[in-house]
């Protein structure tokens, strides 16, 4: 009887092992993950979160700062893997052909409820300037200038297109290009002096808590419908999620909120935090985010991802 019991025990043990899912290591070709960060604080923040989590999972994330057009080219050519900042519909003309031809892939919407269009301070809106069509009658008060961010970005292109089209009578206005920081410095100076200014605004961003802003209506043909309403998407090089399914699962589950991004951006802009340190502190204070993001995701070595990340964060 003893040999039979031993045999049955062995069979049961082997069956139990067979029923246990085997976690596989991530292929070496999938461990290095190259992300683009375009110099906007919101994309710095979300990219910082992704890099922090990928690093804790044992990947080798690399972040490069580059312009929006260069980002799309990098994804097309396979030099980049991930871009978390595809703002739609404002970037539609820059990406639609690429999506249709399959040279890049859209993974998911990672942020909903965003805004992206021209704004004026609340004290300007109080005088009746609430629509793009209201601007030109007060050109002198605005000095005929619309302030944008860095050259080559989609927002500036949309502003310039309005000028080129003489939309809303803006044909003789001037687009002033600088950077996110430069534009906001100009806006804050005008705000403090209660001068009139119109500039490119978006949410999430701490500018919305530091200044009372009105998002101008009427720009649906340029900035999209819903008064500048926007959605931000995750974009990858073609084939990434098929070649690297564990990474693909993580990216499909990674999503953010306006409130979250406002807090992260505030830490970066107001407290001189790096994107990574802001991400670590936020995740430590909000550990409940990790479970849905890491459901079924493993480390690069094939171990369960959630407990590994929690340990890395000191949770």
PDB file of C-alpha atoms in Angstrom:
ATOM      1  CA  UNK A   1       0.000   0.000   0.000  1.00  0.00           C
ATOM      2  CA  UNK A   2       2.831   2.378   0.746  1.00  0.00           C
ATOM      3  CA  UNK A   3       4.186   2.440  -2.825  1.00  0.00           C
ATOM      4  CA  UNK A   4       0.685   3.124  -4.190  1.00  0.00           C
ATOM      5  CA  UNK A   5       0.128   6.005  -1.729  1.00  0.00           C
ATOM      6  CA  UNK A   6       3.508   7.437  -2.664  1.00  0.00           C
ATOM      7  CA  UNK A   7       2.674   7.188  -6.327  1.00  0.00           C
ATOM      8  CA  UNK A   8      -0.719   8.839  -5.864  1.00  0.00           C
ATOM      9  CA  UNK A   9       0.840  11.587  -3.797  1.00  0.00           C
ATOM     10  CA  UNK A  10       3.357  12.202  -6.526  1.00  0.00           C
ATOM     11  CA  UNK A  11       0.672  12.333  -9.172  1.00  0.00           C
ATOM     12  CA  UNK A  12      -1.378  14.800  -7.110  1.00  0.00           C
ATOM     13  CA  UNK A  13       1.683  16.965  -6.555  1.00  0.00           C
ATOM     14  CA  UNK A  14       2.540  16.945 -10.239  1.00  0.00           C
ATOM     15  CA  UNK A  15      -1.063  17.823 -11.074  1.00  0.00           C
ATOM     16  CA  UNK A  16      -0.963  20.748  -8.704  1.00  0.00           C
ATOM     17  CA  UNK A  17       2.223  22.007 -10.313  1.00  0.00           C
ATOM     18  CA  UNK A  18       0.697  21.663 -13.755  1.00  0.00           C
ATOM     19  CA  UNK A  19      -2.345  23.650 -12.642  1.00  0.00           C
ATOM     20  CA  UNK A  20      -0.195  26.512 -11.371  1.00  0.00           C
ATOM     21  CA  UNK A  21       0.374  29.136 -14.114  1.00  0.00           C
ATOM     22  CA  UNK A  22       3.982  29.530 -15.096  1.00  0.00           C
ATOM     23  CA  UNK A  23       5.203  33.119 -15.268  1.00  0.00           C
ATOM     24  CA  UNK A  24       7.692  33.688 -18.060  1.00  0.00           C
ATOM     25  CA  UNK A  25      10.611  36.077 -18.104  1.00  0.00           C
ATOM     26  CA  UNK A  26      10.309  39.063 -20.407  1.00  0.00           C
ATOM     27  CA  UNK A  27      12.473  38.644 -23.543  1.00  0.00           C
ATOM     28  CA  UNK A  28      15.693  40.631 -23.488  1.00  0.00           C
ATOM     29  CA  UNK A  29      14.542  42.612 -26.523  1.00  0.00           C
ATOM     30  CA  UNK A  30      11.570  43.940 -24.520  1.00  0.00           C
ATOM     31  CA  UNK A  31      13.404  45.075 -21.393  1.00  0.00           C
ATOM     32  CA  UNK A  32      14.705  48.393 -22.711  1.00  0.00           C
ATOM     33  CA  UNK A  33      11.753  50.782 -23.134  1.00  0.00           C
ATOM     34  CA  UNK A  34      12.359  54.156 -24.815  1.00  0.00           C
ATOM     35  CA  UNK A  35       9.752  56.837 -23.990  1.00  0.00           C
ATOM     36  CA  UNK A  36       9.359  60.326 -25.460  1.00  0.00           C
ATOM     37  CA  UNK A  37       8.716  63.356 -23.251  1.00  0.00           C
ATOM     38  CA  UNK A  38       7.921  66.566 -25.136  1.00  0.00           C
ATOM     39  CA  UNK A  39       8.700  69.177 -22.492  1.00  0.00           C
ATOM     40  CA  UNK A  40       5.107  69.676 -21.327  1.00  0.00           C
ATOM     41  CA  UNK A  41       4.703  69.317 -17.576  1.00  0.00           C
ATOM     42  CA  UNK A  42       1.693  66.986 -17.859  1.00  0.00           C
ATOM     43  CA  UNK A  43       3.642  64.587 -20.062  1.00  0.00           C
ATOM     44  CA  UNK A  44       6.661  64.870 -17.762  1.00  0.00           C
ATOM     45  CA  UNK A  45       4.372  63.818 -14.908  1.00  0.00           C
ATOM     46  CA  UNK A  46       2.747  60.822 -16.605  1.00  0.00           C
ATOM     47  CA  UNK A  47       6.028  59.683 -18.123  1.00  0.00           C
ATOM     48  CA  UNK A  48       7.589  59.922 -14.657  1.00  0.00           C
ATOM     49  CA  UNK A  49       4.903  57.591 -13.299  1.00  0.00           C
ATOM     50  CA  UNK A  50       5.450  55.105 -16.136  1.00  0.00           C
ATOM     51  CA  UNK A  51       9.236  55.198 -15.742  1.00  0.00           C
ATOM     52  CA  UNK A  52       8.994  54.689 -11.969  1.00  0.00           C
ATOM     53  CA  UNK A  53       6.764  51.649 -12.364  1.00  0.00           C
ATOM     54  CA  UNK A  54       8.768  50.139 -15.226  1.00  0.00           C
ATOM     55  CA  UNK A  55      11.976  50.555 -13.267  1.00  0.00           C
ATOM     56  CA  UNK A  56      10.432  48.826 -10.239  1.00  0.00           C
ATOM     57  CA  UNK A  57       9.306  45.982 -12.529  1.00  0.00           C
ATOM     58  CA  UNK A  58      12.885  45.414 -13.660  1.00  0.00           C
ATOM     59  CA  UNK A  59      12.639  47.043 -17.072  1.00  0.00           C
ATOM     60  CA  UNK A  60      15.210  49.538 -18.345  1.00  0.00           C
ATOM     61  CA  UNK A  61      13.193  52.676 -19.140  1.00  0.00           C
ATOM     62  CA  UNK A  62      14.866  55.544 -20.970  1.00  0.00           C
ATOM     63  CA  UNK A  63      13.189  58.940 -21.412  1.00  0.00           C
ATOM     64  CA  UNK A  64      14.251  61.381 -24.137  1.00  0.00           C
ATOM     65  CA  UNK A  65      12.913  64.925 -24.474  1.00  0.00           C
ATOM     66  CA  UNK A  66      12.062  65.830 -28.062  1.00  0.00           C
ATOM     67  CA  UNK A  67       9.515  67.766 -30.084  1.00  0.00           C
ATOM     68  CA  UNK A  68       6.136  66.378 -31.100  1.00  0.00           C
ATOM     69  CA  UNK A  69       7.066  65.969 -34.817  1.00  0.00           C
ATOM     70  CA  UNK A  70      10.334  64.201 -33.950  1.00  0.00           C
ATOM     71  CA  UNK A  71       8.418  61.939 -31.561  1.00  0.00           C
ATOM     72  CA  UNK A  72       6.149  60.718 -34.339  1.00  0.00           C
ATOM     73  CA  UNK A  73       9.116  60.103 -36.630  1.00  0.00           C
ATOM     74  CA  UNK A  74      10.916  58.215 -33.857  1.00  0.00           C
ATOM     75  CA  UNK A  75       7.924  55.936 -33.310  1.00  0.00           C
ATOM     76  CA  UNK A  76       7.585  55.338 -37.051  1.00  0.00           C
ATOM     77  CA  UNK A  77      11.241  54.378 -37.355  1.00  0.00           C
ATOM     78  CA  UNK A  78      11.219  52.196 -34.238  1.00  0.00           C
ATOM     79  CA  UNK A  79      13.711  54.397 -32.386  1.00  0.00           C
ATOM     80  CA  UNK A  80      11.035  55.147 -29.764  1.00  0.00           C
ATOM     81  CA  UNK A  81       8.673  52.720 -28.053  1.00  0.00           C
ATOM     82  CA  UNK A  82       6.079  54.747 -26.139  1.00  0.00           C
ATOM     83  CA  UNK A  83       4.527  58.225 -26.122  1.00  0.00           C
ATOM     84  CA  UNK A  84       1.932  59.015 -23.431  1.00  0.00           C
ATOM     85  CA  UNK A  85       1.011  62.470 -24.771  1.00  0.00           C
ATOM     86  CA  UNK A  86      -1.102  62.151 -27.919  1.00  0.00           C
ATOM     87  CA  UNK A  87      -3.566  65.010 -27.388  1.00  0.00           C
ATOM     88  CA  UNK A  88      -6.651  64.579 -29.536  1.00  0.00           C
ATOM     89  CA  UNK A  89      -8.172  66.119 -31.537  1.00  0.00           C
ATOM     90  CA  UNK A  90      -5.491  68.841 -31.678  1.00  0.00           C
ATOM     91  CA  UNK A  91      -2.798  66.408 -32.926  1.00  0.00           C
ATOM     92  CA  UNK A  92      -5.150  64.655 -35.349  1.00  0.00           C
ATOM     93  CA  UNK A  93      -3.624  66.079 -38.529  1.00  0.00           C
ATOM     94  CA  UNK A  94      -0.163  65.018 -37.368  1.00  0.00           C
ATOM     95  CA  UNK A  95      -1.083  61.418 -36.566  1.00  0.00           C
ATOM     96  CA  UNK A  96      -4.160  60.278 -38.524  1.00  0.00           C
ATOM     97  CA  UNK A  97      -2.259  59.242 -41.658  1.00  0.00           C
ATOM     98  CA  UNK A  98       0.270  57.373 -39.538  1.00  0.00           C
ATOM     99  CA  UNK A  99      -2.481  55.513 -37.680  1.00  0.00           C
ATOM    100  CA  UNK A 100      -4.294  54.638 -40.899  1.00  0.00           C
ATOM    101  CA  UNK A 101      -1.109  53.322 -42.527  1.00  0.00           C
ATOM    102  CA  UNK A 102      -0.194  51.373 -39.398  1.00  0.00           C
ATOM    103  CA  UNK A 103       3.211  52.999 -38.874  1.00  0.00           C
ATOM    104  CA  UNK A 104       2.248  53.785 -35.257  1.00  0.00           C
ATOM    105  CA  UNK A 105      -0.359  52.285 -32.916  1.00  0.00           C
ATOM    106  CA  UNK A 106      -2.815  53.913 -30.515  1.00  0.00           C
ATOM    107  CA  UNK A 107      -3.135  51.805 -27.365  1.00  0.00           C
ATOM    108  CA  UNK A 108      -5.769  53.539 -25.271  1.00  0.00           C
ATOM    109  CA  UNK A 109      -7.055  56.865 -23.966  1.00  0.00           C
ATOM    110  CA  UNK A 110      -5.050  57.455 -20.803  1.00  0.00           C
ATOM    111  CA  UNK A 111      -6.763  60.727 -19.783  1.00  0.00           C
ATOM    112  CA  UNK A 112     -10.278  62.015 -20.371  1.00  0.00           C
ATOM    113  CA  UNK A 113     -11.820  65.355 -19.442  1.00  0.00           C
ATOM    114  CA  UNK A 114      -8.878  67.463 -20.628  1.00  0.00           C
ATOM    115  CA  UNK A 115      -9.129  70.892 -22.322  1.00  0.00           C
ATOM    116  CA  UNK A 116      -6.968  72.546 -24.968  1.00  0.00           C
ATOM    117  CA  UNK A 117      -7.705  75.883 -26.636  1.00  0.00           C
ATOM    118  CA  UNK A 118      -7.100  79.632 -26.268  1.00  0.00           C
ATOM    119  CA  UNK A 119      -7.774  81.250 -22.893  1.00  0.00           C
ATOM    120  CA  UNK A 120      -8.046  84.742 -21.416  1.00  0.00           C
ATOM    121  CA  UNK A 121      -7.883  85.860 -17.777  1.00  0.00           C
ATOM    122  CA  UNK A 122     -11.195  86.021 -15.938  1.00  0.00           C
ATOM    123  CA  UNK A 123     -11.094  89.827 -15.718  1.00  0.00           C
ATOM    124  CA  UNK A 124     -10.912  89.956 -19.526  1.00  0.00           C
ATOM    125  CA  UNK A 125     -13.817  87.521 -19.875  1.00  0.00           C
ATOM    126  CA  UNK A 126     -15.835  89.690 -17.502  1.00  0.00           C
ATOM    127  CA  UNK A 127     -15.822  92.431 -20.164  1.00  0.00           C
ATOM    128  CA  UNK A 128     -17.549  90.082 -22.628  1.00  0.00           C
ATOM    129  CA  UNK A 129     -14.557  88.380 -24.284  1.00  0.00           C
ATOM    130  CA  UNK A 130     -15.675  84.746 -24.133  1.00  0.00           C
ATOM    131  CA  UNK A 131     -15.481  83.573 -27.759  1.00  0.00           C
ATOM    132  CA  UNK A 132     -12.721  83.623 -30.360  1.00  0.00           C
ATOM    133  CA  UNK A 133     -14.918  85.903 -32.454  1.00  0.00           C
ATOM    134  CA  UNK A 134     -14.704  88.536 -29.703  1.00  0.00           C
ATOM    135  CA  UNK A 135     -10.927  88.996 -29.918  1.00  0.00           C
ATOM    136  CA  UNK A 136     -10.370  91.075 -33.055  1.00  0.00           C
ATOM    137  CA  UNK A 137     -12.595  93.981 -32.000  1.00  0.00           C
ATOM    138  CA  UNK A 138     -10.143  94.481 -29.126  1.00  0.00           C
ATOM    139  CA  UNK A 139      -6.914  93.860 -31.026  1.00  0.00           C
ATOM    140  CA  UNK A 140      -5.186  96.931 -29.567  1.00  0.00           C
ATOM    141  CA  UNK A 141      -5.858  95.813 -25.995  1.00  0.00           C
ATOM    142  CA  UNK A 142      -4.224  92.460 -26.793  1.00  0.00           C
ATOM    143  CA  UNK A 143      -1.407  94.130 -28.797  1.00  0.00           C
ATOM    144  CA  UNK A 144      -2.431  91.844 -31.676  1.00  0.00           C
ATOM    145  CA  UNK A 145      -0.552  88.899 -30.153  1.00  0.00           C
ATOM    146  CA  UNK A 146      -1.489  85.326 -29.279  1.00  0.00           C
ATOM    147  CA  UNK A 147       1.025  83.547 -27.066  1.00  0.00           C
ATOM    148  CA  UNK A 148       1.887  79.924 -27.785  1.00  0.00           C
ATOM    149  CA  UNK A 149       4.483  77.448 -26.596  1.00  0.00           C
ATOM    150  CA  UNK A 150       7.442  75.802 -28.341  1.00  0.00           C
ATOM    151  CA  UNK A 151       7.806  75.970 -32.159  1.00  0.00           C
ATOM    152  CA  UNK A 152       6.497  72.914 -34.000  1.00  0.00           C
ATOM    153  CA  UNK A 153       3.888  71.832 -31.463  1.00  0.00           C
ATOM    154  CA  UNK A 154       0.323  71.173 -32.556  1.00  0.00           C
ATOM    155  CA  UNK A 155      -1.233  74.048 -30.590  1.00  0.00           C
ATOM    156  CA  UNK A 156       0.956  76.634 -32.286  1.00  0.00           C
ATOM    157  CA  UNK A 157       0.174  75.108 -35.658  1.00  0.00           C
ATOM    158  CA  UNK A 158      -3.556  75.444 -34.990  1.00  0.00           C
ATOM    159  CA  UNK A 159      -3.148  79.079 -33.937  1.00  0.00           C
ATOM    160  CA  UNK A 160      -1.082  79.820 -37.027  1.00  0.00           C
ATOM    161  CA  UNK A 161      -3.688  78.103 -39.192  1.00  0.00           C
ATOM    162  CA  UNK A 162      -6.380  80.387 -37.762  1.00  0.00           C
ATOM    163  CA  UNK A 163      -4.200  83.386 -38.596  1.00  0.00           C
ATOM    164  CA  UNK A 164      -3.478  82.104 -42.102  1.00  0.00           C
ATOM    165  CA  UNK A 165      -7.191  81.502 -42.674  1.00  0.00           C
ATOM    166  CA  UNK A 166      -8.063  84.935 -41.279  1.00  0.00           C
ATOM    167  CA  UNK A 167     -10.498  83.059 -39.044  1.00  0.00           C
ATOM    168  CA  UNK A 168     -12.370  85.333 -36.638  1.00  0.00           C
ATOM    169  CA  UNK A 169     -10.597  88.293 -38.278  1.00  0.00           C
ATOM    170  CA  UNK A 170      -7.236  87.203 -36.814  1.00  0.00           C
ATOM    171  CA  UNK A 171      -5.340  87.379 -40.115  1.00  0.00           C
ATOM    172  CA  UNK A 172      -3.222  90.342 -39.023  1.00  0.00           C
ATOM    173  CA  UNK A 173      -2.466  88.992 -35.545  1.00  0.00           C
ATOM    174  CA  UNK A 174       0.903  87.523 -34.526  1.00  0.00           C
ATOM    175  CA  UNK A 175       1.698  84.152 -32.957  1.00  0.00           C
ATOM    176  CA  UNK A 176       4.406  84.527 -30.291  1.00  0.00           C
ATOM    177  CA  UNK A 177       6.284  81.238 -29.841  1.00  0.00           C
ATOM    178  CA  UNK A 178       8.499  80.469 -26.854  1.00  0.00           C
ATOM    179  CA  UNK A 179       8.003  77.508 -24.479  1.00  0.00           C
ATOM    180  CA  UNK A 180       5.526  76.369 -21.849  1.00  0.00           C
ATOM    181  CA  UNK A 181       7.541  78.111 -19.122  1.00  0.00           C
ATOM    182  CA  UNK A 182       8.096  81.247 -21.214  1.00  0.00           C
ATOM    183  CA  UNK A 183       4.434  81.559 -22.154  1.00  0.00           C
ATOM    184  CA  UNK A 184       3.266  81.082 -18.574  1.00  0.00           C
ATOM    185  CA  UNK A 185       5.772  83.652 -17.326  1.00  0.00           C
ATOM    186  CA  UNK A 186       4.309  86.133 -19.819  1.00  0.00           C
ATOM    187  CA  UNK A 187       0.770  85.200 -18.791  1.00  0.00           C
ATOM    188  CA  UNK A 188       1.517  85.527 -15.090  1.00  0.00           C
ATOM    189  CA  UNK A 189       3.087  88.935 -15.599  1.00  0.00           C
ATOM    190  CA  UNK A 190       0.014  90.108 -17.484  1.00  0.00           C
ATOM    191  CA  UNK A 191      -2.231  88.627 -14.797  1.00  0.00           C
ATOM    192  CA  UNK A 192      -0.426  90.410 -11.983  1.00  0.00           C
ATOM    193  CA  UNK A 193      -0.729  93.728 -13.864  1.00  0.00           C
ATOM    194  CA  UNK A 194      -4.310  92.986 -14.978  1.00  0.00           C
ATOM    195  CA  UNK A 195      -3.254  93.454 -18.597  1.00  0.00           C
ATOM    196  CA  UNK A 196      -5.106  91.839 -21.467  1.00  0.00           C
ATOM    197  CA  UNK A 197      -3.562  88.655 -22.871  1.00  0.00           C
ATOM    198  CA  UNK A 198      -4.742  85.638 -24.870  1.00  0.00           C
ATOM    199  CA  UNK A 199      -2.688  82.449 -24.834  1.00  0.00           C
ATOM    200  CA  UNK A 200      -2.780  78.689 -25.302  1.00  0.00           C
ATOM    201  CA  UNK A 201      -4.270  77.029 -22.242  1.00  0.00           C
ATOM    202  CA  UNK A 202      -4.942  73.464 -21.240  1.00  0.00           C
ATOM    203  CA  UNK A 203      -6.171  71.320 -18.397  1.00  0.00           C
ATOM    204  CA  UNK A 204      -4.859  69.494 -16.451  1.00  0.00           C
ATOM    205  CA  UNK A 205      -2.306  72.124 -15.472  1.00  0.00           C
ATOM    206  CA  UNK A 206      -1.672  74.187 -12.319  1.00  0.00           C
ATOM    207  CA  UNK A 207      -2.207  77.358 -14.382  1.00  0.00           C
ATOM    208  CA  UNK A 208      -5.917  76.734 -13.782  1.00  0.00           C
ATOM    209  CA  UNK A 209      -5.510  77.057 -10.017  1.00  0.00           C
ATOM    210  CA  UNK A 210      -2.997  79.920 -10.081  1.00  0.00           C
ATOM    211  CA  UNK A 211      -5.065  82.119 -12.402  1.00  0.00           C
ATOM    212  CA  UNK A 212      -8.791  82.408 -13.033  1.00  0.00           C
ATOM    213  CA  UNK A 213      -9.006  81.545 -16.733  1.00  0.00           C
ATOM    214  CA  UNK A 214     -11.807  81.414 -19.276  1.00  0.00           C
ATOM    215  CA  UNK A 215     -11.539  78.924 -22.148  1.00  0.00           C
ATOM    216  CA  UNK A 216     -12.766  80.685 -25.282  1.00  0.00           C
ATOM    217  CA  UNK A 217     -15.590  79.101 -27.246  1.00  0.00           C
ATOM    218  CA  UNK A 218     -15.937  78.987 -31.025  1.00  0.00           C
ATOM    219  CA  UNK A 219     -12.764  77.096 -31.914  1.00  0.00           C
ATOM    220  CA  UNK A 220     -14.384  73.802 -32.869  1.00  0.00           C
ATOM    221  CA  UNK A 221     -13.016  73.839 -36.436  1.00  0.00           C
ATOM    222  CA  UNK A 222      -9.476  74.083 -35.078  1.00  0.00           C
ATOM    223  CA  UNK A 223      -9.284  72.758 -31.527  1.00  0.00           C
ATOM    224  CA  UNK A 224     -12.147  70.294 -31.822  1.00  0.00           C
ATOM    225  CA  UNK A 225     -15.697  70.243 -30.457  1.00  0.00           C
ATOM    226  CA  UNK A 226     -16.870  70.529 -26.848  1.00  0.00           C
ATOM    227  CA  UNK A 227     -15.230  73.910 -26.183  1.00  0.00           C
ATOM    228  CA  UNK A 228     -11.706  72.636 -26.507  1.00  0.00           C
ATOM    229  CA  UNK A 229     -12.432  69.302 -24.850  1.00  0.00           C
ATOM    230  CA  UNK A 230      -9.593  66.834 -25.325  1.00  0.00           C
ATOM    231  CA  UNK A 231      -8.533  63.267 -24.679  1.00  0.00           C
ATOM    232  CA  UNK A 232      -4.939  62.132 -24.249  1.00  0.00           C
ATOM    233  CA  UNK A 233      -3.865  58.787 -25.704  1.00  0.00           C
ATOM    234  CA  UNK A 234      -0.973  56.350 -25.407  1.00  0.00           C
ATOM    235  CA  UNK A 235       0.888  55.775 -28.668  1.00  0.00           C
ATOM    236  CA  UNK A 236       3.503  53.095 -29.437  1.00  0.00           C
ATOM    237  CA  UNK A 237       5.673  51.892 -32.240  1.00  0.00           C
ATOM    238  CA  UNK A 238       3.968  49.318 -34.420  1.00  0.00           C
ATOM    239  CA  UNK A 239       4.144  45.773 -33.064  1.00  0.00           C
ATOM    240  CA  UNK A 240       5.262  46.663 -29.548  1.00  0.00           C
ATOM    241  CA  UNK A 241       2.311  45.083 -27.752  1.00  0.00           C
ATOM    242  CA  UNK A 242       2.540  41.918 -29.868  1.00  0.00           C
ATOM    243  CA  UNK A 243       6.295  41.586 -29.391  1.00  0.00           C
ATOM    244  CA  UNK A 244       6.107  42.478 -25.693  1.00  0.00           C
ATOM    245  CA  UNK A 245       2.691  41.388 -24.342  1.00  0.00           C
ATOM    246  CA  UNK A 246       3.527  42.029 -20.679  1.00  0.00           C
ATOM    247  CA  UNK A 247       4.514  45.617 -21.469  1.00  0.00           C
ATOM    248  CA  UNK A 248       1.425  45.918 -23.656  1.00  0.00           C
ATOM    249  CA  UNK A 249      -0.806  44.790 -20.786  1.00  0.00           C
ATOM    250  CA  UNK A 250       0.747  47.400 -18.505  1.00  0.00           C
ATOM    251  CA  UNK A 251       0.257  50.195 -21.059  1.00  0.00           C
ATOM    252  CA  UNK A 252      -3.360  49.204 -21.710  1.00  0.00           C
ATOM    253  CA  UNK A 253      -4.113  49.416 -17.994  1.00  0.00           C
ATOM    254  CA  UNK A 254      -2.263  52.665 -17.288  1.00  0.00           C
ATOM    255  CA  UNK A 255      -4.649  55.615 -17.081  1.00  0.00           C
ATOM    256  CA  UNK A 256      -4.664  58.908 -15.208  1.00  0.00           C
ATOM    257  CA  UNK A 257      -7.088  61.560 -13.942  1.00  0.00           C
ATOM    258  CA  UNK A 258      -7.151  65.347 -14.191  1.00  0.00           C
ATOM    259  CA  UNK A 259      -6.866  65.617 -10.397  1.00  0.00           C
ATOM    260  CA  UNK A 260      -3.873  63.289 -10.292  1.00  0.00           C
ATOM    261  CA  UNK A 261      -2.016  65.165 -13.002  1.00  0.00           C
ATOM    262  CA  UNK A 262      -2.735  68.529 -11.391  1.00  0.00           C
ATOM    263  CA  UNK A 263      -1.113  67.315  -8.164  1.00  0.00           C
ATOM    264  CA  UNK A 264       1.900  65.832  -9.950  1.00  0.00           C
ATOM    265  CA  UNK A 265       2.426  68.954 -12.067  1.00  0.00           C
ATOM    266  CA  UNK A 266       2.101  71.155  -9.006  1.00  0.00           C
ATOM    267  CA  UNK A 267       4.857  69.184  -7.301  1.00  0.00           C
ATOM    268  CA  UNK A 268       7.118  69.573 -10.340  1.00  0.00           C
ATOM    269  CA  UNK A 269       6.433  73.271 -10.964  1.00  0.00           C
ATOM    270  CA  UNK A 270       5.933  74.593  -7.437  1.00  0.00           C
ATOM    271  CA  UNK A 271       8.243  72.424  -5.362  1.00  0.00           C
ATOM    272  CA  UNK A 272      11.063  71.679  -7.818  1.00  0.00           C
ATOM    273  CA  UNK A 273      10.389  67.952  -7.681  1.00  0.00           C
ATOM    274  CA  UNK A 274      11.657  65.787 -10.499  1.00  0.00           C
ATOM    275  CA  UNK A 275       9.005  63.860 -12.388  1.00  0.00           C
ATOM    276  CA  UNK A 276      10.280  60.643 -10.810  1.00  0.00           C
ATOM    277  CA  UNK A 277      10.341  61.896  -7.219  1.00  0.00           C
ATOM    278  CA  UNK A 278       6.873  63.414  -7.642  1.00  0.00           C
ATOM    279  CA  UNK A 279       5.650  60.063  -8.979  1.00  0.00           C
ATOM    280  CA  UNK A 280       7.138  58.102  -6.077  1.00  0.00           C
ATOM    281  CA  UNK A 281       5.560  60.383  -3.461  1.00  0.00           C
ATOM    282  CA  UNK A 282       2.192  60.337  -5.181  1.00  0.00           C
ATOM    283  CA  UNK A 283       2.161  56.553  -5.503  1.00  0.00           C
ATOM    284  CA  UNK A 284       3.194  56.124  -1.884  1.00  0.00           C
ATOM    285  CA  UNK A 285       0.262  58.328  -0.872  1.00  0.00           C
ATOM    286  CA  UNK A 286      -2.148  56.591  -3.293  1.00  0.00           C
ATOM    287  CA  UNK A 287      -1.201  52.882  -3.338  1.00  0.00           C
ATOM    288  CA  UNK A 288      -4.686  51.849  -4.456  1.00  0.00           C
ATOM    289  CA  UNK A 289      -3.782  52.918  -7.997  1.00  0.00           C
ATOM    290  CA  UNK A 290      -1.295  50.092  -8.348  1.00  0.00           C
ATOM    291  CA  UNK A 291      -3.683  47.138  -8.338  1.00  0.00           C
ATOM    292  CA  UNK A 292      -5.658  47.995 -11.507  1.00  0.00           C
ATOM    293  CA  UNK A 293      -2.529  49.193 -13.295  1.00  0.00           C
ATOM    294  CA  UNK A 294      -0.557  46.035 -12.502  1.00  0.00           C
ATOM    295  CA  UNK A 295      -3.296  43.400 -12.679  1.00  0.00           C
ATOM    296  CA  UNK A 296      -1.691  40.383 -14.349  1.00  0.00           C
ATOM    297  CA  UNK A 297       1.537  42.269 -15.045  1.00  0.00           C
ATOM    298  CA  UNK A 298       4.798  40.542 -14.149  1.00  0.00           C
ATOM    299  CA  UNK A 299       8.290  41.783 -13.508  1.00  0.00           C
ATOM    300  CA  UNK A 300      10.897  41.451 -16.235  1.00  0.00           C
ATOM    301  CA  UNK A 301      12.030  38.268 -14.482  1.00  0.00           C
ATOM    302  CA  UNK A 302       8.550  36.766 -14.547  1.00  0.00           C
ATOM    303  CA  UNK A 303       7.569  37.359 -10.922  1.00  0.00           C
ATOM    304  CA  UNK A 304       4.207  38.883  -9.859  1.00  0.00           C
ATOM    305  CA  UNK A 305       4.473  42.605 -10.493  1.00  0.00           C
ATOM    306  CA  UNK A 306       2.261  44.139  -7.795  1.00  0.00           C
ATOM    307  CA  UNK A 307       4.096  42.913  -4.686  1.00  0.00           C
ATOM    308  CA  UNK A 308       7.447  43.749  -6.281  1.00  0.00           C
ATOM    309  CA  UNK A 309       6.403  47.314  -7.048  1.00  0.00           C
ATOM    310  CA  UNK A 310       4.871  47.758  -3.610  1.00  0.00           C
ATOM    311  CA  UNK A 311       8.128  46.639  -2.024  1.00  0.00           C
ATOM    312  CA  UNK A 312      10.144  48.975  -4.248  1.00  0.00           C
ATOM    313  CA  UNK A 313       7.964  51.877  -3.114  1.00  0.00           C
ATOM    314  CA  UNK A 314       8.321  50.925   0.528  1.00  0.00           C
ATOM    315  CA  UNK A 315       4.641  50.037   0.913  1.00  0.00           C
TER     316      UNK A 315
END
